[in-house]
Short mmCIF file of C-alpha atoms in Angstrom, two decimals:
data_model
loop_
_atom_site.label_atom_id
_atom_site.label_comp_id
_atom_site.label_asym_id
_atom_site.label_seq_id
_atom_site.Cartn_x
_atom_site.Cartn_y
_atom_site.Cartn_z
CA UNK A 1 24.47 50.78 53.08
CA UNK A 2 22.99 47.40 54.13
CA UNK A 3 19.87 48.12 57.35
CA UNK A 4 21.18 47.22 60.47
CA UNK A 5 19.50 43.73 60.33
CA UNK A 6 21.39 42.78 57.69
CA UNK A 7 25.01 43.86 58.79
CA UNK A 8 24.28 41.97 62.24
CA UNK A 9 23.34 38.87 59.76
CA UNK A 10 26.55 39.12 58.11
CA UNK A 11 28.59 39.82 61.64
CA UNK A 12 27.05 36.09 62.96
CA UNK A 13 27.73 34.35 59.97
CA UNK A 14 31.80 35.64 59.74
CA UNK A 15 31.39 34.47 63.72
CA UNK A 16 29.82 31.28 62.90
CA UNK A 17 31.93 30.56 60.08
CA UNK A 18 35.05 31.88 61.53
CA UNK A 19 34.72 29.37 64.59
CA UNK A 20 33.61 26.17 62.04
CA UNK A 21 36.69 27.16 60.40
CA UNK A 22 39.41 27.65 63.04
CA UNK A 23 37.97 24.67 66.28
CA UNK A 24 36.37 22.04 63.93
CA UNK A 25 35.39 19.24 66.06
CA UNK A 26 37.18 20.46 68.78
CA UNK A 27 40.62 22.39 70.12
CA UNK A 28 42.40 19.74 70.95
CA UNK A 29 45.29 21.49 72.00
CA UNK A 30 42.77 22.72 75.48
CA UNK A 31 41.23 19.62 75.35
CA UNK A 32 44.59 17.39 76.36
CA UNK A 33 45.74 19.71 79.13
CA UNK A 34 43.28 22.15 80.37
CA UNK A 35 40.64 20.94 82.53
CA UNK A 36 37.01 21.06 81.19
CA UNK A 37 36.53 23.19 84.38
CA UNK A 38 39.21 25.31 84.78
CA UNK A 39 38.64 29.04 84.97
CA UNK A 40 41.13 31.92 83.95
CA UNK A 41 41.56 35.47 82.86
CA UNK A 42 43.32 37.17 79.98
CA UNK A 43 43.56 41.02 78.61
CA UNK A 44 43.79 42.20 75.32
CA UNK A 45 47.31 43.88 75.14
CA UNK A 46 48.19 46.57 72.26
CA UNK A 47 51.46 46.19 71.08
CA UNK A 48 51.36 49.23 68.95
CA UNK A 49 49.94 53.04 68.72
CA UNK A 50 46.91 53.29 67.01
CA UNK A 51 42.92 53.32 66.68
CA UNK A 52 41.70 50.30 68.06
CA UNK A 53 38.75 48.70 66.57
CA UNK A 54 36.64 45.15 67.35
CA UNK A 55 35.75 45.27 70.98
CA UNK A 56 32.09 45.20 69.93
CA UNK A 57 33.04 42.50 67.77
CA UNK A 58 35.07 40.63 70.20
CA UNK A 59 31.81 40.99 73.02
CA UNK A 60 29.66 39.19 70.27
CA UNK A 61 32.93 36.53 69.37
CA UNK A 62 33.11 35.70 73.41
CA UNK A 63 29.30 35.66 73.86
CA UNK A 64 29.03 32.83 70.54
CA UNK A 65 31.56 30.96 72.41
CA UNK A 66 30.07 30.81 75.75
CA UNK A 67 27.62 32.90 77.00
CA UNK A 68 29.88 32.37 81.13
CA UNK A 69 32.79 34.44 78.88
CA UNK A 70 32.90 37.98 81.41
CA UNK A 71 34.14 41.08 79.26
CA UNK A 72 35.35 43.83 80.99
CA UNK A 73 35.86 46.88 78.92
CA UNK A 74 38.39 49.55 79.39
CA UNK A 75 38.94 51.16 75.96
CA UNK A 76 36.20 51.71 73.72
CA UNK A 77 35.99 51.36 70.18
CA UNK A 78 37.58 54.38 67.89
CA UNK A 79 39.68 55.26 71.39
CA UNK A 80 43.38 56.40 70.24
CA UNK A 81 45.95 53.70 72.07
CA UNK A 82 49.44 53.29 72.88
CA UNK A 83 52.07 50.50 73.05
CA UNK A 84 50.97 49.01 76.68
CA UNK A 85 47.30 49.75 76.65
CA UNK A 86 44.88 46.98 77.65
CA UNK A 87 41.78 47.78 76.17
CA UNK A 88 39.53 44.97 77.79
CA UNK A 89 39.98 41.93 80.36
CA UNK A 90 37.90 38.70 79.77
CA UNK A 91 37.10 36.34 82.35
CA UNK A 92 35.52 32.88 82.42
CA UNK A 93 36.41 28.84 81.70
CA UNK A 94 40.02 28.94 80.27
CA UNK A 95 38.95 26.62 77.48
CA UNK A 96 36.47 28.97 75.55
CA UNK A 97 38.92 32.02 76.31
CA UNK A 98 41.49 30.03 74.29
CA UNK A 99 38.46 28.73 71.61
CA UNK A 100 37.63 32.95 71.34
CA UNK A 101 41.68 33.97 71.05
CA UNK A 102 42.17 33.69 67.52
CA UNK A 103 39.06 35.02 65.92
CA UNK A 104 39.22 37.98 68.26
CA UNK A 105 42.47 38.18 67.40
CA UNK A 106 42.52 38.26 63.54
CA UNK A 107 39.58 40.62 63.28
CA UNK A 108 40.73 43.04 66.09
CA UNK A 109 43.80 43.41 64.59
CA UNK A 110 42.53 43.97 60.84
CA UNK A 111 40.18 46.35 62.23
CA UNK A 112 42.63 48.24 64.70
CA UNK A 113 44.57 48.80 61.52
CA UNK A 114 41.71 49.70 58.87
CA UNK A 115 40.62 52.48 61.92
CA UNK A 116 44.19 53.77 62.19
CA UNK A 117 44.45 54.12 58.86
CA UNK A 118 40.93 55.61 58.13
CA UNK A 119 41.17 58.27 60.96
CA UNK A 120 44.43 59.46 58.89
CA UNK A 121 42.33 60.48 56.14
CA UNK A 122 39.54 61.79 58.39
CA UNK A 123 41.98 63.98 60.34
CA UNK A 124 43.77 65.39 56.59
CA UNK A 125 40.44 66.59 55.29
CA UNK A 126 39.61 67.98 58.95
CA UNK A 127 38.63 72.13 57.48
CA UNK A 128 36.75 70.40 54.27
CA UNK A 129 33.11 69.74 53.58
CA UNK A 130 35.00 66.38 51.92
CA UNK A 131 33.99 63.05 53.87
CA UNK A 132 36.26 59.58 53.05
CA UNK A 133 34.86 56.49 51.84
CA UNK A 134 35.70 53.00 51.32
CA UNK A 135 35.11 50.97 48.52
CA UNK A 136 33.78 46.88 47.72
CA UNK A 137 37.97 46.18 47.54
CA UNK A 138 37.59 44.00 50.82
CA UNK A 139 38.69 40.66 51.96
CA UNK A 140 36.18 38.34 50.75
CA UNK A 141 33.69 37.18 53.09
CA UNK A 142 34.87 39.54 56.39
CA UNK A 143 33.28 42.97 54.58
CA UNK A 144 31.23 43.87 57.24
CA UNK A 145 34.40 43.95 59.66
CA UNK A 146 36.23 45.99 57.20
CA UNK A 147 33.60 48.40 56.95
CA UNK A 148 32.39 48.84 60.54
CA UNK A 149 36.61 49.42 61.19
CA UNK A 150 36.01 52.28 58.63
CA UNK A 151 33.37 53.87 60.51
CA UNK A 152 34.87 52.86 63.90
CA UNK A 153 37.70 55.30 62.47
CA UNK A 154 35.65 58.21 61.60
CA UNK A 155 35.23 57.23 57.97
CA UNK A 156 31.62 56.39 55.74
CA UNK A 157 30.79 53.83 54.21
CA UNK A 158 30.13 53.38 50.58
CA UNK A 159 27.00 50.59 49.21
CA UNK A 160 28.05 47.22 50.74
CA UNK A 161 27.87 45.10 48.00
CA UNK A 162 25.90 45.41 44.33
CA UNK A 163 22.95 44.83 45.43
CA UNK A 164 22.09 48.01 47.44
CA UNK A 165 23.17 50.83 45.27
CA UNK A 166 23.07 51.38 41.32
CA UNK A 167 26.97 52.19 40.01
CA UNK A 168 27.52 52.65 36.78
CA UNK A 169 31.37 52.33 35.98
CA UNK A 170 32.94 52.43 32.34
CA UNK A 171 32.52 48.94 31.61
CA UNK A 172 29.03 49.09 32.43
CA UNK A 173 28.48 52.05 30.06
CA UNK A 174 30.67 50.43 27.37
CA UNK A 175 28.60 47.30 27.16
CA UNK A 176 25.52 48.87 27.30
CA UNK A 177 26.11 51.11 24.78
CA UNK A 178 26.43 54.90 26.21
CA UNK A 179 25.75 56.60 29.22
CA UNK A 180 22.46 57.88 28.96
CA UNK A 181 20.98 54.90 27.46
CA UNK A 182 22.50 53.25 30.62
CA UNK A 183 20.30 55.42 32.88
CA UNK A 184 17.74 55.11 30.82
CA UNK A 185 17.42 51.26 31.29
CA UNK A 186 18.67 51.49 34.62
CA UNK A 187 15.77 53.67 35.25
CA UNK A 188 13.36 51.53 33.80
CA UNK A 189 14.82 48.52 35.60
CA UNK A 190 13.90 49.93 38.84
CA UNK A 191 10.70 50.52 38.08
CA UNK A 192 9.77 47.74 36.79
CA UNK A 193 11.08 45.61 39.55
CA UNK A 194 9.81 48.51 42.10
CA UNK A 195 13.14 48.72 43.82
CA UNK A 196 14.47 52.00 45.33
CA UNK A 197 18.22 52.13 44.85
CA UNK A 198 20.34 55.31 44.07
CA UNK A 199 22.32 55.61 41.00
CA UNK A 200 26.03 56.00 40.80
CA UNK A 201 27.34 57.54 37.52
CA UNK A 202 31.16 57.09 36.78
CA UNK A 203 32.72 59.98 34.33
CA UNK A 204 35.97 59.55 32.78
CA UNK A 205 35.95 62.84 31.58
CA UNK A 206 34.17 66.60 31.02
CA UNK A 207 32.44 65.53 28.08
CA UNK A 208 30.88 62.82 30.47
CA UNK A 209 30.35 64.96 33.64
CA UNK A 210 28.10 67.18 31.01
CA UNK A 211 26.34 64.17 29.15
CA UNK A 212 25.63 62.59 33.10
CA UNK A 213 23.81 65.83 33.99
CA UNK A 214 21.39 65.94 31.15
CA UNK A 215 19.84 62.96 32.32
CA UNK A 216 17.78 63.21 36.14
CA UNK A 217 17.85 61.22 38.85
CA UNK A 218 21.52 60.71 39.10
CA UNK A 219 22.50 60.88 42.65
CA UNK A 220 26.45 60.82 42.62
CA UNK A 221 29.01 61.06 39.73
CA UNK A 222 31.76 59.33 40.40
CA UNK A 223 34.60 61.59 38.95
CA UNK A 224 37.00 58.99 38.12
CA UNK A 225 40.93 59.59 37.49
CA UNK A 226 40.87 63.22 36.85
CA UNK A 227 43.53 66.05 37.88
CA UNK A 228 43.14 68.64 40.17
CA UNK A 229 42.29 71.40 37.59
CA UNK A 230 39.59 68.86 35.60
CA UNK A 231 38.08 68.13 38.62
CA UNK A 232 37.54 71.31 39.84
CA UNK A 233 35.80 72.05 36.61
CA UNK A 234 33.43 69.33 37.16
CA UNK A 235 32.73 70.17 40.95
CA UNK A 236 31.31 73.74 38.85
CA UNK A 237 29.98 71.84 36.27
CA UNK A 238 27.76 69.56 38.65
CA UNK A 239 26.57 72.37 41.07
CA UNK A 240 24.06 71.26 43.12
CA UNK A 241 22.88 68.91 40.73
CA UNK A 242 23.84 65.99 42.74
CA UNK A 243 26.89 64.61 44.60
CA UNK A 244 30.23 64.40 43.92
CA UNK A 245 33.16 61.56 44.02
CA UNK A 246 36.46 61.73 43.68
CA UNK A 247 38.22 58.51 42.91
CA UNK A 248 41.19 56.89 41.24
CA UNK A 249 44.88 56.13 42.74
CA UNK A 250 44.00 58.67 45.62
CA UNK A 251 46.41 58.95 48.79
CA UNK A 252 47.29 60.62 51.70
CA UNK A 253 49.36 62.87 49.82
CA UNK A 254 47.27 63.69 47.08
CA UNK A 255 43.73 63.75 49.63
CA UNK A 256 43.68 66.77 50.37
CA UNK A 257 44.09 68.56 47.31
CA UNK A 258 41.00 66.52 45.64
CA UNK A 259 39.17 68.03 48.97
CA UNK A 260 39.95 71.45 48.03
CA UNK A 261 38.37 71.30 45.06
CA UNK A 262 35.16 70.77 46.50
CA UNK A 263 33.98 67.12 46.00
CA UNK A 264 31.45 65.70 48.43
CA UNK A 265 33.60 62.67 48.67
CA UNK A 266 36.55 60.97 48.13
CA UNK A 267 36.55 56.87 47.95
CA UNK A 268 39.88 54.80 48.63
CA UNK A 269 40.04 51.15 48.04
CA UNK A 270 43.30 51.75 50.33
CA UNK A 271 41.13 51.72 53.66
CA UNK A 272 40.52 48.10 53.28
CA UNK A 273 42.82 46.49 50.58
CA UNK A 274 46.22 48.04 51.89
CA UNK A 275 46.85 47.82 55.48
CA UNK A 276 49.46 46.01 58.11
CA UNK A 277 47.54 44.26 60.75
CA UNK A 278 47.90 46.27 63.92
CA UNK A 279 49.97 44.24 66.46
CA UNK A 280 47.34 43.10 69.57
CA UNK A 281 47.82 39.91 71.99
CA UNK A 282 45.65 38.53 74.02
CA UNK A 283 47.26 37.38 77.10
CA UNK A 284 46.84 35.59 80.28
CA UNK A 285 46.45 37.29 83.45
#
């Protein structure tokens, strides 16, 4: 993953656009009937059992607003809530509350429901060594949300984007020509542009697992779209040569069985790419 300074880049700039996107040059709806001056309270109200994820986010969303916006916490992120549950009261001129609502909103409730969904998979591999991962299948240009919700909800996260980590997938091997001639120049790229990225194999099948693991310096294979029986061959094959992935179509109901056959890790594109917002309000008090 991306260093801290750069995820807390990415977090302003969904704030910053997020606002330019949603106010403009100005909420006019405030404007006509709320006085510039006016003061008022709201809570954030869950509407639904679940994980809830984005108070952090919402702190930073109220503080870009106005820095007068109070925030007064009573759930924390990656708490379990129920249907009645206020997890935090905000405080301050009525106008930016209302300028804050929707962002908070939108993101909160994505988040609440990537968590929710994330701590499902956490809590199905609970007795394996077998952590869950997400994957780059995000909604373009809020990926940092949808992968802090992952971790908020016990999950880890995979690179961030293709710049931080080498993966090699089948088309990459196909155009190139082969796998080990793909981490051959992969190899060479690096070091000739002195960058220190790990490398990501994908395998499509046993003849690749064994072809991956005569070449060094592979830190994960991705072992993509196999059964339960092939993949358990592979986890023996690979040893403690490096890493292990399972990926491909998997699901709650087929997680735990990829666990038990040993793999360090299994990504789902399914955190992030097929979830029901989680059903939040933010109302006044």
């Amino acid at each position: 993953m991306i260093s801290e300074k750069q995820f807390n880049k990415e977090i302003n700039l969904i704030i910053s656009n997020a606002i330019r996107e949603d106010v403009g040059h100005g909420d006019h709806s405030s404007l006509a009937c709320i006085p510039e001056d006016a003061t008022g309270k709201a809570k954030l109200l869950v509407k639904e059992d679940g994980i809830i994820a984005g108070i952090d986010f919402a702190r930073q969303v109220f503080e870009f607003v106005d820095t007068g916006l109070k925030l007064d916490v009573k759930i924390k992120d990656g708490s379990p809530v129920k249907k009645g549950d206020v997890c935090f009261y905000v405080s301050g001129l009525s106008q930016s509350i209302l300028k804050s609502e929707r962002l908070v909103l939108n993101a909160m409730q994505r988040m609440s429901a990537i968590a929710t969904k994330t701590n499902e998979y956490v809590k199905l591999l609970e007795g394996t060594k077998t952590q869950i991962l997400d994957t780059r299948k995000t909604t373009p240009g809020i990926r940092a949300l949808e992968k802090w919700a992952v971790k908020i909800g016990g999950g880890e996260n995979h690179r961030f984007a293709l710049y931080d980590m080498i993966m090699l997938k089948d088309n990459h091997i196909d155009f190139c020509g082969g796998i080990t001639k793909a981490i051959q120049k992969t190899q060479a790229y690096l070091k000739q542009n002195s960058l220190d990225l790990k490398i990501i194999v994908e395998a499509r099948d046993l003849n690749e697992i064994e072809e991956i693991l005569q070449n060094k310096g592979v830190y994960r294979i991705l072992i993509d779209n196999f059964n339960y029986e092939d993949t358990k061959k592979a986890v023996q094959m690979i040893g403690d040569a490096c890493l292990t992935e399972s990926s491909g179509g998997i699901t709650l109901d087929t997680a735990k069985k990829y666990a038990e056959c040993g793999v360090d890790y299994i990504s789902s594109g399914a955190l992030t790419h097929s979830v029901y917002n989680m059903d939040l309000s933010l109302k006044a008090v």
